[in-house]
PDB file of C-alpha atoms in Angstrom:
ATOM      1  CA  VAL A   1     -41.088   8.247  -3.017  1.00 95.00           C
ATOM      2  CA  ALA A   2     -38.039   6.602  -3.329  1.00 96.00           C
ATOM      3  CA  PRO A   3     -37.859   3.002  -1.840  1.00 97.00           C
ATOM      4  CA  THR A   4     -36.809   2.642   1.478  1.00 97.00           C
ATOM      5  CA  THR A   5     -33.744  -0.071   2.612  1.00 97.00           C
ATOM      6  CA  PRO A   6     -35.715  -3.376   2.341  1.00 98.00           C
ATOM      7  CA  VAL A   7     -36.162  -6.534   5.235  1.00 97.00           C
ATOM      8  CA  CYS A   8     -34.909  -9.180   4.063  1.00 97.00           C
ATOM      9  CA  GLU A   9     -35.475 -12.551   5.315  1.00 97.00           C
ATOM     10  CA  VAL A  10     -32.710 -15.249   5.090  1.00 98.00           C
ATOM     11  CA  PRO A  11     -32.985 -18.340   6.430  1.00 97.00           C
ATOM     12  CA  SER A  12     -29.114 -18.944   8.327  1.00 97.00           C
ATOM     13  CA  SER A  13     -29.491 -22.802   7.296  1.00 97.00           C
ATOM     14  CA  ALA A  14     -31.615 -24.898   5.190  1.00 97.00           C
ATOM     15  CA  MET A  15     -31.654 -28.864   4.846  1.00 96.00           C
ATOM     16  CA  THR A  16     -31.093 -29.932   1.105  1.00 95.00           C
ATOM     17  CA  GLY A  17     -34.212 -30.663  -0.415  1.00 94.00           C
ATOM     18  CA  THR A  18     -36.529 -28.788   1.401  1.00 95.00           C
ATOM     19  CA  VAL A  19     -38.651 -25.522   0.416  1.00 95.00           C
ATOM     20  CA  VAL A  20     -37.072 -22.014   1.120  1.00 96.00           C
ATOM     21  CA  GLN A  21     -38.706 -18.858   1.086  1.00 97.00           C
ATOM     22  CA  MET A  22     -37.005 -15.340   1.246  1.00 97.00           C
ATOM     23  CA  THR A  23     -38.735 -12.666   1.418  1.00 98.00           C
ATOM     24  CA  CYS A  24     -38.157  -8.730   0.726  1.00 97.00           C
ATOM     25  CA  LYS A  25     -39.954  -5.984   1.028  1.00 97.00           C
ATOM     26  CA  GLU A  26     -40.260  -1.991   1.596  1.00 97.00           C
ATOM     27  CA  THR A  27     -43.199   0.194   2.448  1.00 95.00           C
ATOM     28  CA  GLU A  28     -42.082   3.208   1.542  1.00 95.00           C
ATOM     29  CA  GLY A  29     -41.434   3.467  -1.958  1.00 96.00           C
ATOM     30  CA  SER A  30     -44.364   4.942  -4.195  1.00 96.00           C
ATOM     31  CA  PRO A  31     -44.344   3.391  -7.344  1.00 97.00           C
ATOM     32  CA  PRO A  32     -44.500   0.296  -5.728  1.00 97.00           C
ATOM     33  CA  SER A  33     -40.735  -0.920  -6.134  1.00 97.00           C
ATOM     34  CA  GLU A  34     -39.587  -4.255  -7.420  1.00 97.00           C
ATOM     35  CA  TYR A  35     -36.874  -6.726  -6.228  1.00 97.00           C
ATOM     36  CA  GLN A  36     -34.156  -7.853  -7.188  1.00 97.00           C
ATOM     37  CA  TRP A  37     -32.105 -10.668  -5.892  1.00 96.00           C
ATOM     38  CA  TYR A  38     -28.464 -11.661  -5.589  1.00 97.00           C
ATOM     39  CA  LYS A  39     -26.952 -14.520  -4.605  1.00 96.00           C
ATOM     40  CA  ASN A  40     -22.803 -13.876  -3.943  1.00 97.00           C
ATOM     41  CA  GLY A  41     -23.186 -10.292  -5.413  1.00 95.00           C
ATOM     42  CA  VAL A  42     -24.370 -11.710  -8.887  1.00 94.00           C
ATOM     43  CA  ALA A  43     -28.013 -10.606 -10.046  1.00 94.00           C
ATOM     44  CA  LEU A  44     -30.370 -13.868 -10.240  1.00 92.00           C
ATOM     45  CA  LEU A  45     -32.185 -14.750 -13.238  1.00 84.00           C
ATOM     46  CA  GLU A  46     -35.916 -14.287 -13.247  1.00 75.00           C
ATOM     47  CA  LYS A  47     -36.741 -18.212 -14.519  1.00 65.00           C
ATOM     48  CA  THR A  48     -38.732 -17.783 -17.924  1.00 54.00           C
ATOM     49  CA  GLY A  49     -39.594 -20.606 -19.997  1.00 52.00           C
ATOM     50  CA  THR A  50     -39.042 -24.161 -18.394  1.00 54.00           C
ATOM     51  CA  GLY A  51     -37.040 -25.492 -20.894  1.00 54.00           C
ATOM     52  CA  SER A  52     -34.059 -22.588 -20.228  1.00 53.00           C
ATOM     53  CA  ALA A  53     -34.569 -22.237 -17.003  1.00 49.00           C
ATOM     54  CA  ARG A  54     -33.732 -26.131 -16.659  1.00 53.00           C
ATOM     55  CA  GLU A  55     -30.446 -25.691 -19.031  1.00 54.00           C
ATOM     56  CA  ALA A  56     -29.548 -23.006 -16.654  1.00 59.00           C
ATOM     57  CA  ASN A  57     -30.085 -25.607 -13.560  1.00 66.00           C
ATOM     58  CA  ILE A  58     -32.424 -23.043 -11.923  1.00 73.00           C
ATOM     59  CA  THR A  59     -33.739 -24.090  -9.141  1.00 78.00           C
ATOM     60  CA  TYR A  60     -36.137 -21.186  -7.303  1.00 89.00           C
ATOM     61  CA  THR A  61     -38.451 -18.670  -8.768  1.00 91.00           C
ATOM     62  CA  MET A  62     -37.855 -15.367  -8.449  1.00 93.00           C
ATOM     63  CA  ASN A  63     -40.995 -12.691  -8.232  1.00 94.00           C
ATOM     64  CA  LYS A  64     -40.356  -9.247  -8.657  1.00 95.00           C
ATOM     65  CA  LYS A  65     -43.479  -7.775  -7.563  1.00 95.00           C
ATOM     66  CA  SER A  66     -44.096  -9.289  -4.183  1.00 96.00           C
ATOM     67  CA  GLY A  67     -40.142  -9.991  -3.317  1.00 97.00           C
ATOM     68  CA  THR A  68     -40.465 -13.441  -2.858  1.00 96.00           C
ATOM     69  CA  LEU A  69     -37.132 -15.767  -4.420  1.00 96.00           C
ATOM     70  CA  LEU A  70     -38.861 -19.559  -3.885  1.00 95.00           C
ATOM     71  CA  PHE A  71     -36.200 -22.654  -3.976  1.00 94.00           C
ATOM     72  CA  ASN A  72     -38.530 -25.776  -4.360  1.00 91.00           C
ATOM     73  CA  THR A  73     -35.433 -27.921  -3.152  1.00 91.00           C
ATOM     74  CA  VAL A  74     -32.346 -26.323  -2.045  1.00 93.00           C
ATOM     75  CA  THR A  75     -29.010 -27.847  -2.974  1.00 93.00           C
ATOM     76  CA  LYS A  76     -25.596 -27.690  -0.966  1.00 93.00           C
ATOM     77  CA  ASN A  77     -25.169 -25.286  -4.518  1.00 93.00           C
ATOM     78  CA  ASP A  78     -27.842 -23.305  -2.836  1.00 94.00           C
ATOM     79  CA  THR A  79     -25.403 -22.418  -0.268  1.00 96.00           C
ATOM     80  CA  GLY A  80     -24.067 -18.645  -0.277  1.00 97.00           C
ATOM     81  CA  GLU A  81     -24.518 -14.844   0.532  1.00 97.00           C
ATOM     82  CA  TYR A  82     -28.073 -13.483  -0.872  1.00 98.00           C
ATOM     83  CA  PHE A  83     -29.483 -10.286  -0.515  1.00 97.00           C
ATOM     84  CA  CYS A  84     -32.375  -7.802  -2.904  1.00 97.00           C
ATOM     85  CA  GLU A  85     -32.421  -4.732  -3.656  1.00 98.00           C
ATOM     86  CA  ALA A  86     -35.939  -2.283  -4.256  1.00 98.00           C
ATOM     87  CA  SER A  87     -35.734  -0.272  -6.981  1.00 97.00           C
ATOM     88  CA  ASN A  88     -39.055   1.888  -8.446  1.00 97.00           C
ATOM     89  CA  GLY A  89     -37.451   4.110 -10.931  1.00 96.00           C
ATOM     90  CA  ILE A  90     -36.954   7.157  -7.730  1.00 96.00           C
ATOM     91  CA  GLY A  91     -34.144   8.164  -6.159  1.00 93.00           C
ATOM     92  CA  LEU A  92     -31.276   5.336  -5.385  1.00 95.00           C
ATOM     93  CA  SER A  93     -32.201   1.362  -5.434  1.00 97.00           C
ATOM     94  CA  GLN A  94     -32.013   0.211  -1.599  1.00 98.00           C
ATOM     95  CA  LYS A  95     -29.785  -2.958  -0.634  1.00 97.00           C
ATOM     96  CA  CYS A  96     -30.685  -5.175   2.284  1.00 97.00           C
ATOM     97  CA  SER A  97     -27.699  -6.566   4.368  1.00 96.00           C
ATOM     98  CA  VAL A  98     -26.238  -9.494   2.795  1.00 97.00           C
ATOM     99  CA  LYS A  99     -27.577 -12.560   4.551  1.00 97.00           C
ATOM    100  CA  ARG A 100     -25.918 -16.041   4.563  1.00 98.00           C
ATOM    101  CA  MET A 101     -27.338 -19.429   3.764  1.00 98.00           C
ATOM    102  CA  GLN A 102     -25.769 -22.728   4.388  1.00 97.00           C
ATOM    103  CA  VAL A 103     -27.359 -25.942   3.099  1.00 96.00           C
TER     104      VAL A 103
END
């Protein structure tokens, strides 16, 4: 079954230095969807090793299976427009509407 449009939870504003978790979920897809987050239209990288992530200045953890995007400490650089895409290899992938977070 192809995924339906996911529901995205993105806070509209956040204080610098706080923990922010964004969630993305859709329930119709079978097999279960994987989720990809985008910021300003660019796919966010999945954090792999700590070394490479540090160099890339990645401040978040993205879980493609659960659809969560977790910022341990948000910075002004994290301000932007976020959306997520659900795909399970069947039919078209589905995106939620873009939501802006102001830090």
